[in-house]
Short mmCIF file of C-alpha atoms in Angstrom, two decimals:
data_model
loop_
_atom_site.label_atom_id
_atom_site.label_comp_id
_atom_site.label_asym_id
_atom_site.label_seq_id
_atom_site.Cartn_x
_atom_site.Cartn_y
_atom_site.Cartn_z
CA UNK A 1198 78.51 131.44 61.59
CA UNK A 1199 81.28 130.29 63.88
CA UNK A 1200 80.01 127.67 66.28
CA UNK A 1201 81.85 127.24 69.58
CA UNK A 1202 84.72 124.77 69.39
CA UNK A 1203 83.09 122.70 72.12
CA UNK A 1204 80.31 121.81 69.67
CA UNK A 1205 81.89 119.84 66.81
CA UNK A 1206 79.63 119.01 63.90
CA UNK A 1207 79.14 115.36 63.03
CA UNK A 1208 81.07 114.02 60.08
CA UNK A 1209 79.62 113.86 56.62
CA UNK A 1210 80.60 111.52 53.88
CA UNK A 1211 79.22 112.33 50.42
CA UNK A 1212 75.49 111.81 50.56
CA UNK A 1213 73.91 110.23 47.49
CA UNK A 1214 71.19 112.03 45.69
CA UNK A 1215 67.82 111.02 47.14
CA UNK A 1216 65.01 109.13 45.45
CA UNK A 1217 66.63 105.73 45.99
CA UNK A 1218 64.11 104.11 48.35
CA UNK A 1219 60.37 103.59 48.64
CA UNK A 1220 59.85 106.55 50.94
CA UNK A 1221 61.51 108.80 48.39
CA UNK A 1222 58.53 108.40 46.10
CA UNK A 1223 56.42 110.71 48.27
CA UNK A 1224 54.96 113.67 46.44
CA UNK A 1225 55.44 115.97 49.41
CA UNK A 1226 59.15 116.18 50.06
CA UNK A 1227 61.33 118.68 51.89
CA UNK A 1228 65.07 118.80 51.25
CA UNK A 1229 67.53 119.78 53.98
CA UNK A 1230 70.80 121.05 52.54
CA UNK A 1231 73.49 120.08 55.03
CA UNK A 1232 76.26 122.62 55.62
CA UNK A 1233 77.91 120.54 58.33
CA UNK A 1234 75.44 121.20 61.12
CA UNK A 1235 75.20 118.91 64.12
CA UNK A 1236 71.45 119.54 63.93
CA UNK A 1237 70.77 118.60 60.28
CA UNK A 1238 69.30 115.26 61.30
CA UNK A 1239 67.15 116.91 63.91
CA UNK A 1240 65.69 119.29 61.33
CA UNK A 1241 64.69 116.30 59.20
CA UNK A 1242 63.12 114.55 62.18
CA UNK A 1243 61.11 117.63 63.12
CA UNK A 1244 59.77 117.87 59.58
CA UNK A 1245 58.81 114.18 59.57
CA UNK A 1246 57.01 114.72 62.86
CA UNK A 1247 54.71 117.01 60.87
CA UNK A 1248 53.96 114.02 58.58
CA UNK A 1249 55.98 115.45 55.72
CA UNK A 1250 58.77 113.33 54.25
CA UNK A 1251 62.20 114.96 54.50
CA UNK A 1252 65.65 114.06 53.20
CA UNK A 1253 69.13 115.40 53.90
CA UNK A 1254 71.25 116.13 50.82
CA UNK A 1255 74.64 117.69 50.21
CA UNK A 1256 74.85 121.45 50.34
CA UNK A 1257 76.16 121.64 46.77
CA UNK A 1258 73.28 119.81 45.09
CA UNK A 1259 72.55 121.56 41.79
CA UNK A 1260 69.46 123.61 41.12
CA UNK A 1261 68.76 121.36 38.15
CA UNK A 1262 68.72 118.26 40.35
CA UNK A 1263 66.48 120.02 42.88
CA UNK A 1264 64.05 120.84 40.07
CA UNK A 1265 63.99 117.16 39.09
CA UNK A 1266 63.16 116.16 42.67
CA UNK A 1267 60.45 118.83 42.85
CA UNK A 1268 60.46 119.35 46.63
CA UNK A 1269 57.74 121.42 48.25
CA UNK A 1270 60.40 123.30 50.20
CA UNK A 1271 64.10 123.60 51.03
CA UNK A 1272 65.73 124.12 54.42
CA UNK A 1273 69.30 125.39 54.63
CA UNK A 1274 70.94 123.99 57.78
CA UNK A 1275 73.38 125.59 60.15
CA UNK A 1276 77.10 124.91 59.95
CA UNK A 1277 80.48 125.63 61.56
CA UNK A 1278 81.87 127.98 58.87
CA UNK A 1279 81.60 131.72 58.27
CA UNK A 1280 80.01 132.72 54.97
CA UNK A 1281 82.62 135.45 54.39
CA UNK A 1282 85.56 133.02 54.63
CA UNK A 1283 87.25 131.73 51.51
CA UNK A 1284 86.10 128.20 50.79
CA UNK A 1285 83.01 128.40 52.99
CA UNK A 1286 80.34 125.94 51.77
CA UNK A 1287 77.72 127.58 49.58
CA UNK A 1288 74.67 126.38 47.71
CA UNK A 1289 73.83 126.81 44.04
CA UNK A 1290 72.67 130.47 43.86
CA UNK A 1291 70.00 129.49 41.33
CA UNK A 1292 68.11 127.75 44.13
CA UNK A 1293 66.79 131.12 45.25
CA UNK A 1294 65.24 131.68 41.82
CA UNK A 1295 63.35 128.38 41.50
CA UNK A 1296 60.25 129.63 43.28
CA UNK A 1297 60.58 126.86 45.87
CA UNK A 1298 60.11 128.12 49.45
CA UNK A 1299 63.39 128.27 51.38
CA UNK A 1300 63.99 128.48 55.12
CA UNK A 1301 67.54 129.30 56.20
CA UNK A 1302 68.51 128.38 59.76
CA UNK A 1303 71.52 130.02 61.45
CA UNK A 1304 74.34 129.62 58.87
CA UNK A 1305 71.61 128.94 56.31
CA UNK A 1306 70.01 132.31 57.05
CA UNK A 1307 73.36 134.07 56.80
CA UNK A 1308 74.07 132.35 53.49
CA UNK A 1309 70.68 133.30 52.04
CA UNK A 1310 70.94 136.93 53.13
CA UNK A 1311 74.52 137.18 51.86
CA UNK A 1312 73.52 135.71 48.48
CA UNK A 1313 70.63 138.16 48.19
CA UNK A 1314 72.47 141.39 48.92
CA UNK A 1315 72.94 141.40 52.68
CA UNK A 1316 76.06 141.68 54.85
CA UNK A 1317 77.23 139.12 57.41
CA UNK A 1318 79.91 139.70 60.05
CA UNK A 1319 81.02 138.91 63.55
CA UNK A 1320 78.33 139.54 66.12
CA UNK A 1321 79.10 142.21 68.71
CA UNK A 1322 78.02 139.73 71.37
CA UNK A 1323 78.16 136.02 70.65
CA UNK A 1324 74.94 134.21 71.59
CA UNK A 1325 75.05 130.63 72.77
CA UNK A 1326 72.10 129.24 74.68
CA UNK A 1327 68.61 130.46 75.44
CA UNK A 1328 67.54 133.94 74.39
CA UNK A 1329 64.31 135.92 74.49
CA UNK A 1330 62.99 136.63 71.00
CA UNK A 1331 60.45 139.36 70.24
CA UNK A 1332 58.28 139.04 67.13
CA UNK A 1333 58.19 142.46 65.46
CA UNK A 1334 56.03 141.87 62.37
CA UNK A 1335 52.91 139.88 61.56
CA UNK A 1336 53.68 136.90 59.34
CA UNK A 1337 52.26 133.38 58.84
CA UNK A 1338 55.62 131.95 59.97
CA UNK A 1339 54.82 133.15 63.49
CA UNK A 1340 51.14 132.32 63.47
CA UNK A 1341 50.12 131.12 66.93
CA UNK A 1342 53.49 132.15 68.41
CA UNK A 1343 53.52 134.53 71.41
CA UNK A 1344 54.90 138.00 70.78
CA UNK A 1345 57.77 137.10 73.13
CA UNK A 1346 59.15 133.58 72.97
CA UNK A 1347 62.24 131.69 74.06
CA UNK A 1348 64.67 130.50 71.38
CA UNK A 1349 68.00 128.67 71.23
CA UNK A 1350 70.96 130.56 69.78
CA UNK A 1351 74.33 129.16 68.74
CA UNK A 1352 76.28 131.67 66.69
CA UNK A 1353 79.22 134.02 66.60
CA UNK A 1354 78.31 135.59 63.25
CA UNK A 1355 75.04 137.23 62.32
CA UNK A 1356 73.37 139.18 59.56
CA UNK A 1357 74.29 142.81 60.24
CA UNK A 1358 72.46 144.27 57.27
CA UNK A 1359 69.88 143.05 54.76
CA UNK A 1360 68.95 144.45 51.38
CA UNK A 1361 65.75 146.53 51.14
CA UNK A 1362 64.09 143.41 49.71
CA UNK A 1363 64.04 141.83 53.19
CA UNK A 1364 61.54 142.47 55.95
CA UNK A 1365 62.69 142.01 59.59
CA UNK A 1366 60.34 139.73 61.52
CA UNK A 1367 61.92 139.27 64.98
CA UNK A 1368 64.79 140.35 67.19
CA UNK A 1369 66.65 139.50 70.39
CA UNK A 1370 68.51 141.86 72.72
CA UNK A 1371 71.77 141.37 70.80
CA UNK A 1372 70.50 140.27 67.37
CA UNK A 1373 68.30 142.85 65.62
CA UNK A 1374 67.68 140.50 62.69
CA UNK A 1375 66.75 137.25 64.44
CA UNK A 1376 64.20 136.43 61.71
CA UNK A 1377 63.69 137.88 58.21
CA UNK A 1378 61.57 137.37 55.11
CA UNK A 1379 62.23 138.33 51.50
CA UNK A 1380 59.51 140.62 50.17
CA UNK A 1381 59.16 138.99 46.74
CA UNK A 1382 60.96 135.63 46.94
CA UNK A 1383 59.75 132.74 49.10
CA UNK A 1384 62.80 132.98 51.36
CA UNK A 1385 62.81 133.06 55.16
CA UNK A 1386 65.71 133.21 57.60
CA UNK A 1387 65.96 132.35 61.30
CA UNK A 1388 69.13 133.09 63.24
CA UNK A 1389 68.01 130.74 66.03
CA UNK A 1390 67.39 126.99 65.92
CA UNK A 1391 63.68 126.07 65.75
CA UNK A 1392 64.49 122.35 65.53
CA UNK A 1393 65.83 121.95 69.09
CA UNK A 1394 63.63 121.38 72.12
CA UNK A 1395 65.17 124.44 73.76
CA UNK A 1396 63.05 126.51 71.33
CA UNK A 1397 59.61 125.58 72.72
CA UNK A 1398 57.66 127.11 69.82
CA UNK A 1399 60.10 125.88 67.18
CA UNK A 1400 57.98 122.95 66.01
CA UNK A 1401 55.05 125.33 65.49
CA UNK A 1402 57.25 127.62 63.38
CA UNK A 1403 58.36 124.70 61.22
CA UNK A 1404 54.75 123.54 60.91
CA UNK A 1405 53.74 127.04 59.78
CA UNK A 1406 56.49 127.04 57.14
CA UNK A 1407 55.46 123.61 55.87
CA UNK A 1408 51.75 124.40 55.77
CA UNK A 1409 51.63 128.07 54.73
CA UNK A 1410 54.75 128.45 52.59
CA UNK A 1411 55.20 124.92 51.21
CA UNK A 1412 51.50 123.95 51.00
CA UNK A 1413 52.18 120.54 52.55
CA UNK A 1414 49.13 118.55 53.61
CA UNK A 1415 51.00 116.26 56.01
CA UNK A 1416 49.90 113.01 54.37
CA UNK A 1417 53.13 111.03 54.85
CA UNK A 1418 52.91 108.26 57.44
CA UNK A 1419 55.63 105.96 58.71
CA UNK A 1420 52.98 103.23 58.77
CA UNK A 1421 53.08 103.24 54.96
CA UNK A 1422 56.83 102.61 54.92
CA UNK A 1423 56.68 98.95 55.98
CA UNK A 1424 54.33 97.93 53.18
CA UNK A 1425 56.11 99.94 50.49
CA UNK A 1426 59.54 98.73 51.65
CA UNK A 1427 58.43 95.09 51.66
CA UNK A 1428 57.01 95.45 48.16
CA UNK A 1429 60.20 97.09 46.88
CA UNK A 1430 62.35 94.39 48.49
CA UNK A 1431 60.30 91.65 46.83
CA UNK A 1432 60.59 93.38 43.48
CA UNK A 1433 64.33 93.95 43.77
CA UNK A 1434 65.30 90.58 45.25
CA UNK A 1435 62.99 88.47 43.11
CA UNK A 1436 63.87 84.79 43.56
CA UNK A 1437 67.46 85.46 44.69
CA UNK A 1438 68.89 84.74 48.14
CA UNK A 1439 69.76 87.57 50.52
CA UNK A 1440 72.11 87.59 53.52
CA UNK A 1441 71.56 89.77 56.58
CA UNK A 1442 74.05 90.33 59.37
CA UNK A 1443 72.55 90.26 62.88
CA UNK A 1444 74.37 92.21 65.56
CA UNK A 1445 72.02 91.83 68.50
CA UNK A 1446 70.82 95.41 68.08
CA UNK A 1447 67.47 96.85 67.04
CA UNK A 1448 68.44 97.98 63.54
CA UNK A 1449 69.63 94.66 62.14
CA UNK A 1450 66.68 92.89 63.79
CA UNK A 1451 64.22 95.21 62.04
CA UNK A 1452 65.98 94.66 58.70
CA UNK A 1453 65.83 90.89 59.19
CA UNK A 1454 62.14 91.10 60.09
CA UNK A 1455 61.44 93.16 56.96
CA UNK A 1456 63.28 90.68 54.78
CA UNK A 1457 61.60 87.71 56.45
CA UNK A 1458 58.24 89.25 55.66
CA UNK A 1459 59.32 90.12 52.11
CA UNK A 1460 61.12 86.99 50.88
CA UNK A 1461 60.66 84.34 53.59
CA UNK A 1462 63.03 81.40 53.26
CA UNK A 1463 65.20 83.24 50.72
CA UNK A 1464 66.76 84.99 53.74
CA UNK A 1465 69.87 83.74 55.55
CA UNK A 1466 71.08 85.56 58.67
CA UNK A 1467 74.61 85.58 60.05
CA UNK A 1468 75.41 86.33 63.69
CA UNK A 1469 79.09 86.84 64.39
CA UNK A 1470 79.39 86.01 68.09
CA UNK A 1471 82.48 88.11 68.74
CA UNK A 1472 82.47 87.88 72.52
CA UNK A 1473 81.70 91.59 72.69
CA UNK A 1474 77.91 91.38 73.05
CA UNK A 1475 75.86 92.23 76.12
CA UNK A 1476 74.83 89.62 78.68
CA UNK A 1477 72.59 86.92 77.14
CA UNK A 1478 72.33 88.91 73.90
CA UNK A 1479 73.52 86.20 71.52
CA UNK A 1480 71.06 83.71 73.05
CA UNK A 1481 68.15 86.16 72.66
CA UNK A 1482 68.94 86.77 68.98
CA UNK A 1483 69.24 83.04 68.29
CA UNK A 1484 65.88 82.41 69.94
CA UNK A 1485 64.08 85.16 67.99
CA UNK A 1486 65.44 84.33 64.57
CA UNK A 1487 65.46 80.56 64.93
CA UNK A 1488 62.16 80.03 66.70
CA UNK A 1489 59.99 83.09 66.01
CA UNK A 1490 60.94 84.00 62.44
CA UNK A 1491 62.18 80.50 61.46
CA UNK A 1492 65.18 82.04 59.73
CA UNK A 1493 68.14 80.20 58.24
CA UNK A 1494 70.50 81.44 60.97
CA UNK A 1495 74.28 80.94 60.88
CA UNK A 1496 76.15 81.62 64.15
CA UNK A 1497 79.90 82.19 63.84
CA UNK A 1498 81.79 81.61 67.13
CA UNK A 1499 84.58 84.19 66.89
CA UNK A 1500 85.45 85.30 70.43
CA UNK A 1501 89.03 84.01 70.22
CA UNK A 1502 89.67 85.80 66.95
CA UNK A 1503 88.44 89.17 68.25
CA UNK A 1504 90.35 88.87 71.52
CA UNK A 1505 93.48 88.12 69.50
CA UNK A 1506 93.20 91.15 67.20
CA UNK A 1507 92.40 93.45 70.15
CA UNK A 1508 95.25 92.25 72.36
CA UNK A 1509 97.32 95.22 73.52
CA UNK A 1510 95.19 97.80 71.68
CA UNK A 1511 93.91 100.75 73.70
CA UNK A 1512 93.35 103.51 71.10
CA UNK A 1513 89.57 103.76 70.39
CA UNK A 1514 89.68 104.29 66.63
CA UNK A 1515 92.19 101.48 66.21
CA UNK A 1516 89.86 99.21 68.20
CA UNK A 1517 87.04 100.08 65.83
CA UNK A 1518 89.18 99.50 62.74
CA UNK A 1519 90.38 96.09 63.94
CA UNK A 1520 86.90 95.01 65.00
CA UNK A 1521 85.51 96.10 61.66
CA UNK A 1522 88.20 94.20 59.78
CA UNK A 1523 87.73 91.06 61.86
CA UNK A 1524 83.96 91.27 61.49
CA UNK A 1525 84.23 91.51 57.70
CA UNK A 1526 86.61 88.54 57.60
CA UNK A 1527 84.28 86.37 59.70
CA UNK A 1528 81.19 87.52 57.89
CA UNK A 1529 82.73 87.07 54.44
CA UNK A 1530 83.93 83.57 55.21
CA UNK A 1531 80.50 82.48 56.43
CA UNK A 1532 78.70 84.25 53.58
CA UNK A 1533 80.83 82.29 51.09
CA UNK A 1534 79.29 79.10 52.50
CA UNK A 1535 75.78 80.29 51.65
CA UNK A 1536 75.32 79.32 48.04
CA UNK A 1537 73.50 81.50 45.55
CA UNK A 1538 73.34 84.68 47.64
CA UNK A 1539 73.20 87.84 45.54
CA UNK A 1540 72.21 90.50 48.08
CA UNK A 1541 73.65 91.66 51.40
CA UNK A 1542 71.41 93.59 53.82
CA UNK A 1543 72.52 95.69 56.78
CA UNK A 1544 70.80 97.95 59.30
CA UNK A 1545 72.25 101.29 58.31
CA UNK A 1546 70.34 104.29 59.68
CA UNK A 1547 70.62 107.98 58.83
CA UNK A 1548 72.84 108.66 61.88
CA UNK A 1549 75.24 105.90 60.75
CA UNK A 1550 75.59 107.52 57.35
CA UNK A 1551 76.15 111.03 58.63
CA UNK A 1552 78.57 110.15 61.45
CA UNK A 1553 80.73 107.76 59.44
CA UNK A 1554 83.78 109.24 57.84
CA UNK A 1555 84.06 112.75 56.46
CA UNK A 1556 84.30 113.35 52.75
CA UNK A 1557 87.65 114.93 51.81
CA UNK A 1558 85.92 118.15 50.77
CA UNK A 1559 82.89 117.98 53.03
CA UNK A 1560 81.94 120.70 55.52
CA UNK A 1561 82.20 118.63 58.73
CA UNK A 1562 84.68 116.55 60.71
CA UNK A 1563 84.92 112.90 61.76
CA UNK A 1564 83.49 111.98 65.15
CA UNK A 1565 83.82 108.19 65.10
CA UNK A 1566 83.87 105.21 62.77
CA UNK A 1567 81.01 102.75 62.25
CA UNK A 1568 81.93 99.37 60.82
CA UNK A 1569 78.48 98.80 59.36
CA UNK A 1570 78.82 101.68 56.88
CA UNK A 1571 81.32 101.07 54.14
CA UNK A 1572 84.38 99.01 54.96
CA UNK A 1573 83.20 95.99 52.99
CA UNK A 1574 85.78 94.61 50.58
CA UNK A 1575 85.44 95.75 46.98
CA UNK A 1576 85.53 92.17 45.73
CA UNK A 1577 82.47 91.04 47.74
CA UNK A 1578 80.09 89.87 45.07
CA UNK A 1579 76.91 91.21 46.66
CA UNK A 1580 74.51 94.02 45.97
CA UNK A 1581 73.96 96.07 49.12
CA UNK A 1582 70.47 96.53 50.55
CA UNK A 1583 69.90 99.13 53.29
CA UNK A 1584 66.14 99.35 53.85
CA UNK A 1585 66.43 101.63 56.92
CA UNK A 1586 68.96 104.07 55.48
CA UNK A 1587 66.37 106.86 55.35
CA UNK A 1588 65.07 106.32 58.88
CA UNK A 1589 65.99 107.49 62.36
CA UNK A 1590 66.24 105.26 65.41
CA UNK A 1591 62.76 106.00 66.77
CA UNK A 1592 61.25 105.38 63.32
CA UNK A 1593 63.06 102.03 63.06
CA UNK A 1594 61.66 101.04 66.46
CA UNK A 1595 58.11 101.85 65.41
CA UNK A 1596 58.65 99.87 62.22
CA UNK A 1597 59.87 96.90 64.26
CA UNK A 1598 56.73 96.97 66.39
CA UNK A 1599 54.57 96.96 63.25
CA UNK A 1600 56.48 93.90 62.04
CA UNK A 1601 55.76 91.97 65.23
CA UNK A 1602 59.13 92.09 66.95
CA UNK A 1603 58.82 91.71 70.73
CA UNK A 1604 58.75 94.95 72.67
CA UNK A 1605 61.78 94.01 74.75
CA UNK A 1606 63.86 93.63 71.59
CA UNK A 1607 62.49 96.72 69.86
CA UNK A 1608 63.15 98.94 72.87
CA UNK A 1609 66.55 97.49 73.65
CA UNK A 1610 68.94 100.36 74.25
CA UNK A 1611 71.30 101.24 71.40
CA UNK A 1612 74.51 99.26 71.28
CA UNK A 1613 77.64 100.29 69.35
CA UNK A 1614 78.81 98.14 66.47
CA UNK A 1615 82.17 97.42 68.18
CA UNK A 1616 80.22 96.27 71.24
CA UNK A 1617 81.72 96.16 74.71
CA UNK A 1618 85.19 96.80 73.32
CA UNK A 1619 84.51 100.55 73.30
CA UNK A 1620 82.99 100.42 76.79
CA UNK A 1621 85.95 98.51 78.18
CA UNK A 1622 88.47 101.34 78.21
CA UNK A 1623 92.10 100.39 77.97
CA UNK A 1624 93.23 96.83 77.33
CA UNK A 1625 90.68 94.24 76.19
CA UNK A 1626 90.89 90.87 77.95
CA UNK A 1627 88.34 88.13 78.54
CA UNK A 1628 88.25 88.70 82.33
CA UNK A 1629 87.70 92.47 81.90
CA UNK A 1630 84.94 91.84 79.35
CA UNK A 1631 83.23 89.39 81.68
CA UNK A 1632 83.47 91.88 84.54
CA UNK A 1633 81.93 94.59 82.38
CA UNK A 1634 79.24 92.29 80.99
CA UNK A 1635 78.06 91.30 84.47
CA UNK A 1636 78.07 94.89 85.73
CA UNK A 1637 76.25 96.14 82.63
CA UNK A 1638 73.63 93.44 83.11
CA UNK A 1639 72.99 94.69 86.64
CA UNK A 1640 72.56 98.28 85.43
CA UNK A 1641 69.92 97.24 82.90
CA UNK A 1642 68.18 94.87 85.32
CA UNK A 1643 67.78 97.60 87.93
CA UNK A 1644 66.48 100.12 85.40
CA UNK A 1645 63.96 97.59 84.14
CA UNK A 1646 62.92 96.73 87.71
CA UNK A 1647 62.35 100.44 88.39
CA UNK A 1648 60.28 100.85 85.19
CA UNK A 1649 62.80 103.30 83.72
CA UNK A 1650 63.89 101.52 80.52
CA UNK A 1651 61.57 103.56 78.29
CA UNK A 1652 62.28 106.85 80.10
CA UNK A 1653 66.04 106.43 79.74
CA UNK A 1654 67.11 106.56 76.10
CA UNK A 1655 70.38 104.72 76.61
CA UNK A 1656 72.11 103.27 79.67
CA UNK A 1657 75.21 101.18 80.08
CA UNK A 1658 78.31 100.53 82.15
CA UNK A 1659 81.87 101.54 81.28
CA UNK A 1660 84.88 99.79 82.79
CA UNK A 1661 87.63 102.33 83.35
CA UNK A 1662 91.38 101.68 83.06
CA UNK A 1663 91.67 103.08 86.58
CA UNK A 1664 92.13 101.32 89.89
CA UNK A 1665 91.25 102.77 93.26
CA UNK A 1666 91.75 101.82 96.87
CA UNK A 1667 88.83 100.28 98.74
CA UNK A 1668 88.05 98.27 101.85
CA UNK A 1669 86.16 94.98 101.81
CA UNK A 1670 85.87 92.79 104.89
CA UNK A 1671 88.50 94.84 106.74
CA UNK A 1672 90.95 94.16 103.93
CA UNK A 1673 92.45 96.68 101.53
CA UNK A 1674 91.45 96.31 97.88
CA UNK A 1675 92.88 97.91 94.77
CA UNK A 1676 90.30 97.22 92.09
CA UNK A 1677 88.76 98.75 89.00
CA UNK A 1678 86.28 101.60 88.71
CA UNK A 1679 82.96 101.29 86.91
CA UNK A 1680 81.18 104.30 85.41
CA UNK A 1681 77.42 104.22 84.85
CA UNK A 1682 76.10 106.25 81.91
CA UNK A 1683 72.40 107.02 81.39
CA UNK A 1684 71.06 109.70 79.04
CA UNK A 1685 67.76 111.06 77.81
CA UNK A 1686 67.47 112.29 74.24
CA UNK A 1687 65.08 112.52 71.32
CA UNK A 1688 67.61 112.33 68.52
CA UNK A 1689 70.93 111.03 69.94
CA UNK A 1690 72.65 114.08 68.44
CA UNK A 1691 72.20 115.98 71.69
CA UNK A 1692 71.56 114.36 75.06
CA UNK A 1693 71.20 115.24 78.73
CA UNK A 1694 72.29 112.95 81.55
CA UNK A 1695 69.40 111.17 83.16
CA UNK A 1696 68.49 112.20 86.71
CA UNK A 1697 68.03 108.66 87.99
CA UNK A 1698 66.49 108.29 91.46
CA UNK A 1699 69.09 107.98 94.20
CA UNK A 1700 67.66 104.69 95.40
CA UNK A 1701 68.11 103.17 91.92
CA UNK A 1702 71.70 104.38 91.74
CA UNK A 1703 72.28 103.03 95.24
CA UNK A 1704 70.98 99.58 94.28
CA UNK A 1705 73.13 99.52 91.15
CA UNK A 1706 76.24 100.48 93.10
CA UNK A 1707 75.60 98.01 95.93
CA UNK A 1708 74.89 95.10 93.60
CA UNK A 1709 77.86 95.78 91.32
CA UNK A 1710 80.34 96.02 94.19
CA UNK A 1711 78.89 93.00 96.00
CA UNK A 1712 78.27 90.74 93.01
CA UNK A 1713 80.97 91.59 90.46
CA UNK A 1714 84.45 90.61 91.48
CA UNK A 1715 87.14 93.16 90.65
CA UNK A 1716 85.12 96.38 91.07
CA UNK A 1717 85.24 98.39 94.28
CA UNK A 1718 83.97 101.79 93.13
CA UNK A 1719 81.00 102.97 91.01
CA UNK A 1720 80.71 106.52 89.62
CA UNK A 1721 77.90 108.20 87.67
CA UNK A 1722 78.54 110.17 84.49
CA UNK A 1723 76.68 113.52 84.59
CA UNK A 1724 78.03 115.05 81.37
CA UNK A 1725 75.76 116.03 78.50
CA UNK A 1726 76.22 115.73 74.73
CA UNK A 1727 77.75 118.04 73.67
CA UNK A 1728 80.45 118.58 74.81
CA UNK A 1729 80.75 114.88 75.73
CA UNK A 1730 79.60 112.06 73.49
CA UNK A 1731 77.19 109.39 74.70
CA UNK A 1732 79.74 106.58 74.37
CA UNK A 1733 83.08 107.03 76.11
CA UNK A 1734 85.10 105.84 73.11
#
């Protein structure tokens, strides 16, 4: 299918074959074959919400490898291509003959139907957004679903004709084959997206597929992950020393807590204080991992270095590259002072992996760079440990709570690896960073005071490279503009702007303008993702 150009798919570097971590040992596993969809992660999350372990793999994984992994089911994701185009990503056709239940979603449905004798073409009327879907045949996939239900469409192509082996299950006003089922093979297709919240009955449909088609019992629990991960870390690390980089964010804190529980005083943590952290963040990290976890903590004061490499740089990707390079240099130098370290741990999550650098022949495009995925020098003599690589943000938070991290740290809003540098648009200087840090602190203080920190998924301030005229004390000012960004999301792949109460916005604006020198105007960002991203750079 052709997705609208306003909805770019996240980038995809080559994904390794699964079965590399403790959670991969689960007997009930679902594989999501990723064809470049922006929703592939969300599909996996929805499956895990049904207490079934799910992994995302490349679309071109071989049927032989799938047989070795023995999944209970396979889900074919959506994607930005058209199946009839030369070079469009396809799966191994033998997958359809393995006897493993398959659910194709959007592009995945079109691919399955095309491979099994159907015809795909441009839709007479492109559907993007909510649509009314009518169930036309009785099937376990729609058990408990009303005869008429709302679904979310995002396609320009559709299946125009299926082979006689397929049975139509549902339709919309412009899509006669909105859902289909193969009569003899365990293959389903849905033209709409059951994984998004805009399809209210979508989770029930996925649950029906997992239970009735895949015979999953739903025995997987995130609570088991901590114990199994700790045991695997102990086994792998043995008596060696491991280094963990702390960034001030949730992910690296959870990794450090896991390692502290697993190997105790064999852990050394490094905090590169780059001058780009949030207000009081470095102090909070030092307190937690010096006092609470009693960790061997190394703090590297590096503000001057980072300001130097960022001087005069305004292009966002170049900022990220330079910050990543400087971080590696500081981290490497400090790591060399820690004798006997064999392992390096970092807080890589699934979203980091999928959004970080497209493979040359992959089906999706680059959105942004993350310096905590790849980028480490080839000559670093460490084995990499990424205990959270299979988990999503909400799962990492729950894991952190199980490990005893304080709630305020666990529920700290996400913070980009390059820190305030990508929220300080334009030139990076110490005064501009201090201005932004103080304003950002006010935003978070007011949200916490209003009891909104858990309702809002992510909130922060952005200092714009724009000046505007104002009046203060009967005098003309020409100062900078601050944008406030607050979003609500379940997966961080899509997000809606948060409808904060006017009185909260008013307090934020008044305090920022009165208390932070250099800002005379505050604006509120009301764009959603997509088409915007959550971060501004």
